[in-house]
Tab-separated table of C-alpha atoms (C1' of nucleotides) and ligand atoms in Angstrom:
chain	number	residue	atom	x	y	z
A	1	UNK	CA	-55.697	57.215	-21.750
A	2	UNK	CA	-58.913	59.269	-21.896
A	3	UNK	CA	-59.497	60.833	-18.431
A	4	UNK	CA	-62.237	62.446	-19.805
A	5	UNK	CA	-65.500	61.277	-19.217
A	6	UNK	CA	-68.530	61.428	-21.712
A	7	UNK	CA	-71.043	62.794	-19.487
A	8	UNK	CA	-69.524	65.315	-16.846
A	9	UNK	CA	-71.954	65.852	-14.384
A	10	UNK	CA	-72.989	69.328	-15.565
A	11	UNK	CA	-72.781	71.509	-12.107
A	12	UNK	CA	-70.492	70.400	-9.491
A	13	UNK	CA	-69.938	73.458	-7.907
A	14	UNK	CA	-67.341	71.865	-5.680
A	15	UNK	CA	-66.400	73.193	-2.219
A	16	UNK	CA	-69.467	75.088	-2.077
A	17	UNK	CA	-68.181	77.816	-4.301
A	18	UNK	CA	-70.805	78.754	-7.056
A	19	UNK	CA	-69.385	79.300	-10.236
A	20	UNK	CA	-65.812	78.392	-9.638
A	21	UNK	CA	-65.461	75.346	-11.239
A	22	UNK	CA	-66.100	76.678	-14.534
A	23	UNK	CA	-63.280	79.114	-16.319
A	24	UNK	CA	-64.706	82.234	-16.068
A	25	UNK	CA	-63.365	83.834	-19.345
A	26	UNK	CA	-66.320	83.782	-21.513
A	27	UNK	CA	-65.623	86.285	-24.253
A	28	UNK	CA	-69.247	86.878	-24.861
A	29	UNK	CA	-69.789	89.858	-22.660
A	30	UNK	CA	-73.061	90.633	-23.492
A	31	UNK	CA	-72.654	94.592	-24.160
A	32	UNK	CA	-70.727	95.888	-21.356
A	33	UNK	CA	-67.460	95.197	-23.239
A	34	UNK	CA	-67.593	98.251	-25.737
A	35	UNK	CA	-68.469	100.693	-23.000
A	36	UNK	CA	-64.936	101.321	-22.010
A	37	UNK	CA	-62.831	103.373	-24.550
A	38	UNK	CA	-60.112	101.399	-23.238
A	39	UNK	CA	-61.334	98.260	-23.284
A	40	UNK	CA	-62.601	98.692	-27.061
A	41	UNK	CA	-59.125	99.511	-27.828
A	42	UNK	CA	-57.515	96.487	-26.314
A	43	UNK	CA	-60.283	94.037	-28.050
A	44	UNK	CA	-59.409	96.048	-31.276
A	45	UNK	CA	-55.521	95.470	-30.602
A	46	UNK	CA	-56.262	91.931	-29.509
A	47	UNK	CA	-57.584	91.431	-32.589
A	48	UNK	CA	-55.443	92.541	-34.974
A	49	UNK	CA	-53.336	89.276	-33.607
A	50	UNK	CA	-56.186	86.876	-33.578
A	51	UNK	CA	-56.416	86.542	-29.994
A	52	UNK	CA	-59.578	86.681	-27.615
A	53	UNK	CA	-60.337	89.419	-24.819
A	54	UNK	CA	-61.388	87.051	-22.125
A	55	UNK	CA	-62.739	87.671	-19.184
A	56	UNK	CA	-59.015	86.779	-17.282
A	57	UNK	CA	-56.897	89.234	-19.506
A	58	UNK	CA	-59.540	91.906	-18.853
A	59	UNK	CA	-59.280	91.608	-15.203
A	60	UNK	CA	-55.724	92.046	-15.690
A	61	UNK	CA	-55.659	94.768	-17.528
A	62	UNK	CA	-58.260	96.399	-15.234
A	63	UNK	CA	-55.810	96.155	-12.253
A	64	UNK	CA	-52.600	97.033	-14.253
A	65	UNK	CA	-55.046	100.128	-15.058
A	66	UNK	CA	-55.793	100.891	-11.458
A	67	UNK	CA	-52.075	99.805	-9.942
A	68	UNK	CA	-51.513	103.176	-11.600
A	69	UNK	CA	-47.419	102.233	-11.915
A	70	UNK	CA	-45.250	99.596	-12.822
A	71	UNK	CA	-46.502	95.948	-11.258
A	72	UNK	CA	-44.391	92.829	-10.874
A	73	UNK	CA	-46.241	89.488	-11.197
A	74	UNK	CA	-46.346	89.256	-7.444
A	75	UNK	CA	-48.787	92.783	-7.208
A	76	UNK	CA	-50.171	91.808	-10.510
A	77	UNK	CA	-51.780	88.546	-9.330
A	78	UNK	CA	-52.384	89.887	-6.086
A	79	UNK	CA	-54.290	92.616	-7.875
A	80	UNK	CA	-56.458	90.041	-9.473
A	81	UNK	CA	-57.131	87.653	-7.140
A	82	UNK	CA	-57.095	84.171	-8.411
A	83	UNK	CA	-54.548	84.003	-10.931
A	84	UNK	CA	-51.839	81.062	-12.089
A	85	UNK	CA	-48.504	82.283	-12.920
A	86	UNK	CA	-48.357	80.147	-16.341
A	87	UNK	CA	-51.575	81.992	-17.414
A	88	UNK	CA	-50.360	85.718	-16.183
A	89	UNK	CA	-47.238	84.853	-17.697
A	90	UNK	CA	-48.364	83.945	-21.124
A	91	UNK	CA	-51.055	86.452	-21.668
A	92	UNK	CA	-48.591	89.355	-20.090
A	93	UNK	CA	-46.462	88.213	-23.504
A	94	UNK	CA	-50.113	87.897	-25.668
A	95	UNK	CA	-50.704	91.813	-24.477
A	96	UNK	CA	-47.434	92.443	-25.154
A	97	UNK	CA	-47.183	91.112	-28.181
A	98	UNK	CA	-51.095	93.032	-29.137
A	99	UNK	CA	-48.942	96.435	-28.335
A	100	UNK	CA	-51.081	96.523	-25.208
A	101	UNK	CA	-48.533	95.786	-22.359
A	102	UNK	CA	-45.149	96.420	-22.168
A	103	UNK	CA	-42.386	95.198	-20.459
A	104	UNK	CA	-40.699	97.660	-17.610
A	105	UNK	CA	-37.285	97.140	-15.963
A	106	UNK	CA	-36.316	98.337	-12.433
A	107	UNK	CA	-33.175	97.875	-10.839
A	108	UNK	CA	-33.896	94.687	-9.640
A	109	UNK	CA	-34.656	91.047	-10.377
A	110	UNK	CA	-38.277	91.327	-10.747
A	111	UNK	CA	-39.745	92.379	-14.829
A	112	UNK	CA	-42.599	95.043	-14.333
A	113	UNK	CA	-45.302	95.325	-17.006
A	114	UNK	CA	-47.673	97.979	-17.446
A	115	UNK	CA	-49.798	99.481	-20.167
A	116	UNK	CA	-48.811	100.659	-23.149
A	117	UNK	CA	-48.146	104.746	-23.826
A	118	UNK	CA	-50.529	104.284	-26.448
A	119	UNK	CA	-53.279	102.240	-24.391
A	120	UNK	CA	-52.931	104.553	-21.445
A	121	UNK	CA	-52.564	107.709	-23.760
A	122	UNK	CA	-49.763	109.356	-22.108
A	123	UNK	CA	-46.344	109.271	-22.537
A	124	UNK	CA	-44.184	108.996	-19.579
A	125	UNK	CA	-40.903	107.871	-17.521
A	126	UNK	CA	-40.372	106.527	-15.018
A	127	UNK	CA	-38.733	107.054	-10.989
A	128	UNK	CA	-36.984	104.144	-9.643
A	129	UNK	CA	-36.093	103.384	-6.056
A	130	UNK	CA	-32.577	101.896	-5.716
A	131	UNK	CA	-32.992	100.911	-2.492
A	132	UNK	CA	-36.361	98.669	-2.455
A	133	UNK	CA	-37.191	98.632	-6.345
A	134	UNK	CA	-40.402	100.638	-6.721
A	135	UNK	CA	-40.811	101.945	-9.801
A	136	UNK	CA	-43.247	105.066	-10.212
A	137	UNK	CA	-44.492	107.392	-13.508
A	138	UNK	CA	-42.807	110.407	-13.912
A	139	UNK	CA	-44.524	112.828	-16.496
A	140	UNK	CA	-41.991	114.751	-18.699
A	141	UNK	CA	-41.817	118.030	-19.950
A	142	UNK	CA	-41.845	119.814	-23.320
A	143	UNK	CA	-38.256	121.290	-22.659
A	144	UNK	CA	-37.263	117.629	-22.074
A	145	UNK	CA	-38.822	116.169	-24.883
A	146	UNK	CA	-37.113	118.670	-27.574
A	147	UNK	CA	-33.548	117.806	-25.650
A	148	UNK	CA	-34.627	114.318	-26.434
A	149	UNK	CA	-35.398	114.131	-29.878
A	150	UNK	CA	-32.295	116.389	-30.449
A	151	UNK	CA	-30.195	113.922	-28.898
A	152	UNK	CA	-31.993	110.972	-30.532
A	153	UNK	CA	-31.265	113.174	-33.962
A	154	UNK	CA	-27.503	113.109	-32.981
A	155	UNK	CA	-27.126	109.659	-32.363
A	156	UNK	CA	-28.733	108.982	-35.981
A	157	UNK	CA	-26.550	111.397	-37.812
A	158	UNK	CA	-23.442	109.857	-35.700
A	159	UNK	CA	-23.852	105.679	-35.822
A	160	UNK	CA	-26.354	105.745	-38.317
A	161	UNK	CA	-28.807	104.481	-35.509
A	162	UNK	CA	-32.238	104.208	-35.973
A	163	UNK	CA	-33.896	105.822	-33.262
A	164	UNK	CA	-37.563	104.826	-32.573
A	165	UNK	CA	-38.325	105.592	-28.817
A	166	UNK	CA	-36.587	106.388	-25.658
A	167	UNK	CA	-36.589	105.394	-22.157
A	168	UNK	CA	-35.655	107.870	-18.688
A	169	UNK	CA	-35.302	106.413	-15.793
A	170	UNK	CA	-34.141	108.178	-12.549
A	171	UNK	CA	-32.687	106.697	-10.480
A	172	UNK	CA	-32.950	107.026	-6.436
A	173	UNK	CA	-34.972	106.569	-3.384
A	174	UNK	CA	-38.590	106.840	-2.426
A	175	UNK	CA	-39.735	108.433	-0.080
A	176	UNK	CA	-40.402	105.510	2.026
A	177	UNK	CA	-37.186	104.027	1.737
A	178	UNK	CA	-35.725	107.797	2.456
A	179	UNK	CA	-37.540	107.882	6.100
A	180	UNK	CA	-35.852	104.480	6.563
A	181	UNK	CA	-32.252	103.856	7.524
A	182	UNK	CA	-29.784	103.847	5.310
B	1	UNK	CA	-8.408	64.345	4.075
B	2	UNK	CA	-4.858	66.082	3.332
B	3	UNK	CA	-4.698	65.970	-1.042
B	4	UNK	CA	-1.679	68.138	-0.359
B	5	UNK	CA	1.720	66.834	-0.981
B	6	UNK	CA	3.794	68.003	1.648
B	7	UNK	CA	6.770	68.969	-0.660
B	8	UNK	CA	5.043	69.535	-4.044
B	9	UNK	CA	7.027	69.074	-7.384
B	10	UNK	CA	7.791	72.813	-8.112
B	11	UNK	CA	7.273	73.239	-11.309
B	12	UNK	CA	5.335	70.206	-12.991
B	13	UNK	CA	3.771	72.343	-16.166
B	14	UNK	CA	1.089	69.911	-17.412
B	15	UNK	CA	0.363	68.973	-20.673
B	16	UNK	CA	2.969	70.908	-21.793
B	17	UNK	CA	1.292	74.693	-21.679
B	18	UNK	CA	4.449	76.412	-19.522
B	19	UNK	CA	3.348	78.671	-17.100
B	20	UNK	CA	-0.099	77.424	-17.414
B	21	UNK	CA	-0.596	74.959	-13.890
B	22	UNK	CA	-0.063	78.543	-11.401
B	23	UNK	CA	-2.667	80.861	-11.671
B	24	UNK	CA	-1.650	83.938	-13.550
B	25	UNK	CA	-3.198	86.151	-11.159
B	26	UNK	CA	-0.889	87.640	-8.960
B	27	UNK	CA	-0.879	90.781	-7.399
B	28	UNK	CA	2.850	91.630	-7.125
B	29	UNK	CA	2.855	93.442	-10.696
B	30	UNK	CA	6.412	95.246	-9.313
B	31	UNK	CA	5.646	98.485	-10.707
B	32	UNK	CA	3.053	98.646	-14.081
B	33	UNK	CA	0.163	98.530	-11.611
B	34	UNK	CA	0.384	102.272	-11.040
B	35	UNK	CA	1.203	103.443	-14.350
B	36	UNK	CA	-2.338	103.587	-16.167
B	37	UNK	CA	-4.287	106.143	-14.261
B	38	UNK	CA	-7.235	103.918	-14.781
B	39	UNK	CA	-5.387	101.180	-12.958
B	40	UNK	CA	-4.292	103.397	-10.085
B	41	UNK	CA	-8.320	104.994	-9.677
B	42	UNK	CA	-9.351	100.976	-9.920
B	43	UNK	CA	-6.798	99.301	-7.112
B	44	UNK	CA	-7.811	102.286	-4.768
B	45	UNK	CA	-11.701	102.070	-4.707
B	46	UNK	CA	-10.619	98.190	-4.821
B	47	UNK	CA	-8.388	98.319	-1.871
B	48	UNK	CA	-11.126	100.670	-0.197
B	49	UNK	CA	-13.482	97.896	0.031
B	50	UNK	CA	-10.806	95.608	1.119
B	51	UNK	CA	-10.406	93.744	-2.357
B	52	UNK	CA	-7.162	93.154	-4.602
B	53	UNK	CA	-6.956	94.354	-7.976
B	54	UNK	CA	-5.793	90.693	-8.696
B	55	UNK	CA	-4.583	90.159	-12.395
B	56	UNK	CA	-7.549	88.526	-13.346
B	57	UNK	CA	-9.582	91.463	-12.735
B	58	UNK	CA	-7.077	94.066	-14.442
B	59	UNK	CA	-7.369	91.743	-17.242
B	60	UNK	CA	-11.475	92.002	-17.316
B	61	UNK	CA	-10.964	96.018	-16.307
B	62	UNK	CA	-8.977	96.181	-19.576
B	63	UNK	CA	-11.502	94.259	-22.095
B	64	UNK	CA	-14.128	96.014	-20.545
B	65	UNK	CA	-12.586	99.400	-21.349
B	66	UNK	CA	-11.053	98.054	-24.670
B	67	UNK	CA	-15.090	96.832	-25.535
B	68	UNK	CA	-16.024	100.482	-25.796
B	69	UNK	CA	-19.602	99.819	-25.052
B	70	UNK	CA	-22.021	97.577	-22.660
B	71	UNK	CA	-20.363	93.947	-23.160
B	72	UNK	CA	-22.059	90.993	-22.409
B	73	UNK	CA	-20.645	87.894	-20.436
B	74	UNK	CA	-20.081	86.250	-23.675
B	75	UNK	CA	-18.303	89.051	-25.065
B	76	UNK	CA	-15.984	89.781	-21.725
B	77	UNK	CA	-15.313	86.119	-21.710
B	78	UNK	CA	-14.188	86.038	-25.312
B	79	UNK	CA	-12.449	89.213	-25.098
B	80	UNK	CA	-10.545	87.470	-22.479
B	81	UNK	CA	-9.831	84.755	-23.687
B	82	UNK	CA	-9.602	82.351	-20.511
B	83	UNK	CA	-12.120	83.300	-18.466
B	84	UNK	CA	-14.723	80.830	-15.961
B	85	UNK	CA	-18.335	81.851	-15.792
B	86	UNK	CA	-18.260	81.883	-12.084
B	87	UNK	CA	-15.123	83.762	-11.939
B	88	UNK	CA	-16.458	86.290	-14.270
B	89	UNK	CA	-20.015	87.092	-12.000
B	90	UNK	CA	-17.646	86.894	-9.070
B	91	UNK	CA	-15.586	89.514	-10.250
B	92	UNK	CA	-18.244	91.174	-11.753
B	93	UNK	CA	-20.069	91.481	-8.248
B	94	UNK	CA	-16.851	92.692	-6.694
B	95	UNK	CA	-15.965	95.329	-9.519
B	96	UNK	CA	-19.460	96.493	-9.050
B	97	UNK	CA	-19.611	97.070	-4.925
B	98	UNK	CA	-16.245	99.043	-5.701
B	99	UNK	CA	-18.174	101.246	-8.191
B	100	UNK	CA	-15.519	100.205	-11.068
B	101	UNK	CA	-17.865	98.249	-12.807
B	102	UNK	CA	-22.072	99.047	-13.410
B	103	UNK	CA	-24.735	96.877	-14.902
B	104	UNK	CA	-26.515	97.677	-17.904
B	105	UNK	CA	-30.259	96.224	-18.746
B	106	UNK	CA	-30.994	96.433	-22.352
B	107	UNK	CA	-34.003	94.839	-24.452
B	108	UNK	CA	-33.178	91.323	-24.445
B	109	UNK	CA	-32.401	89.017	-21.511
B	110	UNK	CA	-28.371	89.427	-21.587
B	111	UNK	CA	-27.192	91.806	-18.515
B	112	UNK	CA	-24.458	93.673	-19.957
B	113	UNK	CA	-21.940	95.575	-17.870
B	114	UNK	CA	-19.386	98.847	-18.632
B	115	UNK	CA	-17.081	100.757	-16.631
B	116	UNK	CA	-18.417	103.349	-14.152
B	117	UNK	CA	-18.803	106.869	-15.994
B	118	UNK	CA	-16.453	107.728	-12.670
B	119	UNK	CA	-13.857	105.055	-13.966
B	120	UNK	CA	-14.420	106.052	-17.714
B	121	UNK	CA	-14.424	109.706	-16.739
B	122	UNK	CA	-17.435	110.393	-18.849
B	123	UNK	CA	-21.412	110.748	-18.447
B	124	UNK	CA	-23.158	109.157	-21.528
B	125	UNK	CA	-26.395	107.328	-21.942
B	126	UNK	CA	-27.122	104.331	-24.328
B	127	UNK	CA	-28.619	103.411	-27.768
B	128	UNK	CA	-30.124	100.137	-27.490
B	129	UNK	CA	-30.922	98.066	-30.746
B	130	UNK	CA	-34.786	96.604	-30.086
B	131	UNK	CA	-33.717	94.003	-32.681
B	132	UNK	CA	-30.710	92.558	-31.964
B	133	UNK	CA	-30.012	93.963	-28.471
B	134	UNK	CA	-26.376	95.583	-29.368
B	135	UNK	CA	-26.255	98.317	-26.863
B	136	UNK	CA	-23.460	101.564	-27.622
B	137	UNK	CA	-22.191	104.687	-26.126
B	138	UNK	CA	-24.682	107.833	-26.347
B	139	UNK	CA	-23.127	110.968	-25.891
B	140	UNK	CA	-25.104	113.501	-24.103
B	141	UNK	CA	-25.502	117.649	-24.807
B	142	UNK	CA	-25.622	119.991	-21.763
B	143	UNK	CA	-29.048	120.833	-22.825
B	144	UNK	CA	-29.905	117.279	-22.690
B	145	UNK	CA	-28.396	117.470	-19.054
B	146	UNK	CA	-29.766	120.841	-17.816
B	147	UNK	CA	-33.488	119.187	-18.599
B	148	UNK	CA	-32.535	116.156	-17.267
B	149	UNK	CA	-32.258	118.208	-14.010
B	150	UNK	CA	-35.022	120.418	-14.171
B	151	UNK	CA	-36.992	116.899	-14.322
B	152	UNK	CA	-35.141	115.402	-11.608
B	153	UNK	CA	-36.023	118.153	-9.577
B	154	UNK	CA	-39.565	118.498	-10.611
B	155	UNK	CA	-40.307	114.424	-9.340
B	156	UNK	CA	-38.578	115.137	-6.034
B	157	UNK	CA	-41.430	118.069	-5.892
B	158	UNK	CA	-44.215	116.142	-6.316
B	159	UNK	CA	-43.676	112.799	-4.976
B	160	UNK	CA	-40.610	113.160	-2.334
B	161	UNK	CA	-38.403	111.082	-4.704
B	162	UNK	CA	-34.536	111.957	-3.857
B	163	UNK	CA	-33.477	111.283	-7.542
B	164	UNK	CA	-29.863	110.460	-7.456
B	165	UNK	CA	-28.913	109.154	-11.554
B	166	UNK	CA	-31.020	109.080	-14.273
B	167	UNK	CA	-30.554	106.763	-17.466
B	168	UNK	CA	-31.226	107.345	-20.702
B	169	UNK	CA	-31.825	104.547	-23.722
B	170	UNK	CA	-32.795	105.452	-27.006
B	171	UNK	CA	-34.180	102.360	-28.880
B	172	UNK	CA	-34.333	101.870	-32.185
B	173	UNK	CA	-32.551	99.405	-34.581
B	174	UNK	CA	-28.707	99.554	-35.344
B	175	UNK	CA	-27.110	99.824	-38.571
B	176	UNK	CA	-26.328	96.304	-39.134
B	177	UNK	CA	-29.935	95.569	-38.179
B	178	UNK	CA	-31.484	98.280	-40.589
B	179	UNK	CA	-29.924	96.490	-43.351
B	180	UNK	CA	-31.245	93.615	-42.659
B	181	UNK	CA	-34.344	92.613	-43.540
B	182	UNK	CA	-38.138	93.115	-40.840
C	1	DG	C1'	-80.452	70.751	-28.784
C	2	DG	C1'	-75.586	68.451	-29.952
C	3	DC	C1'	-70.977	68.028	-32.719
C	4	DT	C1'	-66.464	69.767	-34.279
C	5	DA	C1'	-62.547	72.719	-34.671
C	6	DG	C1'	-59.842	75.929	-32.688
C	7	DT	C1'	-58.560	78.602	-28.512
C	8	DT	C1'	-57.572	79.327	-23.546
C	9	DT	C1'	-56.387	77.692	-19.309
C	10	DG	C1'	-53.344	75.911	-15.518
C	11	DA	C1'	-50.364	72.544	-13.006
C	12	DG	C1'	-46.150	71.138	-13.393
C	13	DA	C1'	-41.751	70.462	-15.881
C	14	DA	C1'	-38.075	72.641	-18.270
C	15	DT	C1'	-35.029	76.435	-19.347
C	16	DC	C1'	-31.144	79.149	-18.435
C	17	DA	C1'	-28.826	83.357	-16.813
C	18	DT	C1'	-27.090	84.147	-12.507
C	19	DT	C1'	-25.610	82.972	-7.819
C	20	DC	C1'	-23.767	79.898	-4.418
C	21	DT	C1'	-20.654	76.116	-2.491
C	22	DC	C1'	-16.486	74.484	-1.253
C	23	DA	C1'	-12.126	72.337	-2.039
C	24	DT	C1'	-7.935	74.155	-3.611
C	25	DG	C1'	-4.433	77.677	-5.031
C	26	DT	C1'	-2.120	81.939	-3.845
C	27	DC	C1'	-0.527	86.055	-1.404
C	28	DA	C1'	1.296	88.641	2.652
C	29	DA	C1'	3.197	88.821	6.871
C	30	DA	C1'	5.201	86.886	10.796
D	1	DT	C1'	7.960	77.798	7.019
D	2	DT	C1'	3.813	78.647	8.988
D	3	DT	C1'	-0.483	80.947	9.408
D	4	DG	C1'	-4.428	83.531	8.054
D	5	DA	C1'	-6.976	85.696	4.632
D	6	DC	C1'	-8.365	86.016	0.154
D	7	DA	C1'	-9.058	84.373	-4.902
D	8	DT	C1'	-10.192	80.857	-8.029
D	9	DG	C1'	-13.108	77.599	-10.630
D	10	DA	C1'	-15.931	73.388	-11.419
D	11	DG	C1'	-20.133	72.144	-10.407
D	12	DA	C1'	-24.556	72.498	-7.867
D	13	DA	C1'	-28.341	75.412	-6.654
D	14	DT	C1'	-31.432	79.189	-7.336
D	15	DG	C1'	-35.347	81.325	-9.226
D	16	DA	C1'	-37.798	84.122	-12.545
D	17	DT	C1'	-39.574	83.021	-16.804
D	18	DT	C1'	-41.003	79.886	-20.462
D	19	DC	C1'	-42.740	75.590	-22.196
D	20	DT	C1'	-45.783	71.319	-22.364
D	21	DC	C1'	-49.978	69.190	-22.764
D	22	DA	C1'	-54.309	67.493	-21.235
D	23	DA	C1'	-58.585	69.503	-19.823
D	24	DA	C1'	-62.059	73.342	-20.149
D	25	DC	C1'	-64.118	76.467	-22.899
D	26	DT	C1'	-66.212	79.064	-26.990
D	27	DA	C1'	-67.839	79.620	-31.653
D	28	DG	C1'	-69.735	78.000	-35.699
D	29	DC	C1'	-72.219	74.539	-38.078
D	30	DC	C1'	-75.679	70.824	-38.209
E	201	ZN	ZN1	-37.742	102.511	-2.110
E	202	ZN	ZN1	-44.970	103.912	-16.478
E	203	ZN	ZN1	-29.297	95.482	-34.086
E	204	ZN	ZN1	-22.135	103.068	-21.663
DNA sequence: GGCTAGTTTGAGAATCATTCTCATGTCAAA
DNA sequence: TTTGACATGAGAATGATTCTCAAACTAGCC
């Protein structure tokens, strides 16, 4: 079957809302694109894997950007605005896969994504609520870094484990969930 | 409906697997129960959340301390031997409100789950393969621990964050993965 | 301008680890 | 033995995440 037909009237603009019936992802972003250090860096890292920075995955990187912390898909499309779960879904895993997003979990059901150490320039852990799930940055300090890679050292010389990165979470309650009842 | 025969056969053993038609869970273990410290420190926090340290779940206790790392359900189950998905979450669940038993997230979707470090007796973080998700025992220095702290303390300072635990995974790639090829 | 090839989108279906349901088995105490 | 409470397990349900595929879009060429 061919529900598509030859001439599509060119502007219907249903419901009155200008501009919405088109996908608004055009990748040809006049200038504006290059202004933002991070943005040229997530077009460069975009691609290296032969994928587009649309107009969509920009907005979500924007509001993963000013979230500030660890979103779920619920504050991630909220965030944006208008926003299918298929399409966050899939380009959360194109990001991901571009080294731009990565994949953060909490202590409950719900997968948090946020940008990349090396997209948001500073490394960090991470503070999460085992009461309500929240999940916040938590810088680190030089002391703790040394312990780190001295322990990350150990494990090598002990299993023969390649170490790579590391991940601290602590674990506990915010400080909303704290001025609630137990 | 009444599917219960008022004087059952007492001891039909299908299918010719003796011992097999009861379940093999009872609780009455006359005296071994209290012999393993690790036993004794399970029953209690069992029995203090109203639960019985049935012999199913001494049986899942024992793979999960005989395991030596975060296991799977796939590995408990084999490690088991007989062992019903549903049964296994159930148990799972229970071992876990008790504090016997804690979840462990690692890189791929598989939750895995170990003994409590107050079961096992000691504090250790994890090495998590990002290839093949095999997830083993870390041990931790006191330096390690004494920055650990300091951090701890320094996120309750500046955001009101009453950090309880903190968890520690060092990815990389395991040695069976390292051989292997990209 | 239009035409073609390749990419992105999004609604809905499918996946699948995990949780829930409930009939039945078992224990403990009266 | 009876009663009440708890444990089990096969299967159904849940739900976050992934997959499917037709339609919408862009880019490059004519
Ligand atoms: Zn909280
Ligand atoms: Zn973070
Ligand atoms: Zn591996
Ligand atoms: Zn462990």
């Amino acid at each position: 079957m061919g529900p598509k037909e030859w001439f599509p009237e060119l502007h219907p603009e249903p419901d009155g809302e200008p501009g919405r019936h088109r996908y608004d992802w055009a990748v040809t972003e006049p200038r504006s694109l290059a202004d933002e250090p991070i943005h040229r860096d997530v077009a460069l890292r975009l691609a290296r894997n032969e994928q587009r920075y649309t107009r969509q995955r920009r907005t979500m990187v924007e509001a993963l950007a000013s979230i500030g912390r660890p979103a779920t898909i619920g504050e991630l499309i909220e965030a944006v605005g208008e926003l299918p779960i298929s399409t966050a879904y899939r380009n959360l895993a194109v990001l991901g896969d571009a080294g731009v997003v990565r994949r953060v979990n909490g202590t409950d059901e719900f997968a948090r994504f946020e940008l990349a150490e090396e997209v948001s320039g500073h490394h960090h852990h991470h503070a999460v609520c085992s009461s309500c799930g929240l999940v916040i940055d938590a810088t680190s300090s030089a002391r703790l870094e040394m312990a780190l890679a001295e322990t990350a050292r150990a494990i090598a010389a002990e299993n023969g484990f390649d170490v790579a990165d590391h991940r601290l979470e602590l674990v506990g309650r915010c400080l909303s969930c704290a001025r609630t009842a137990t």
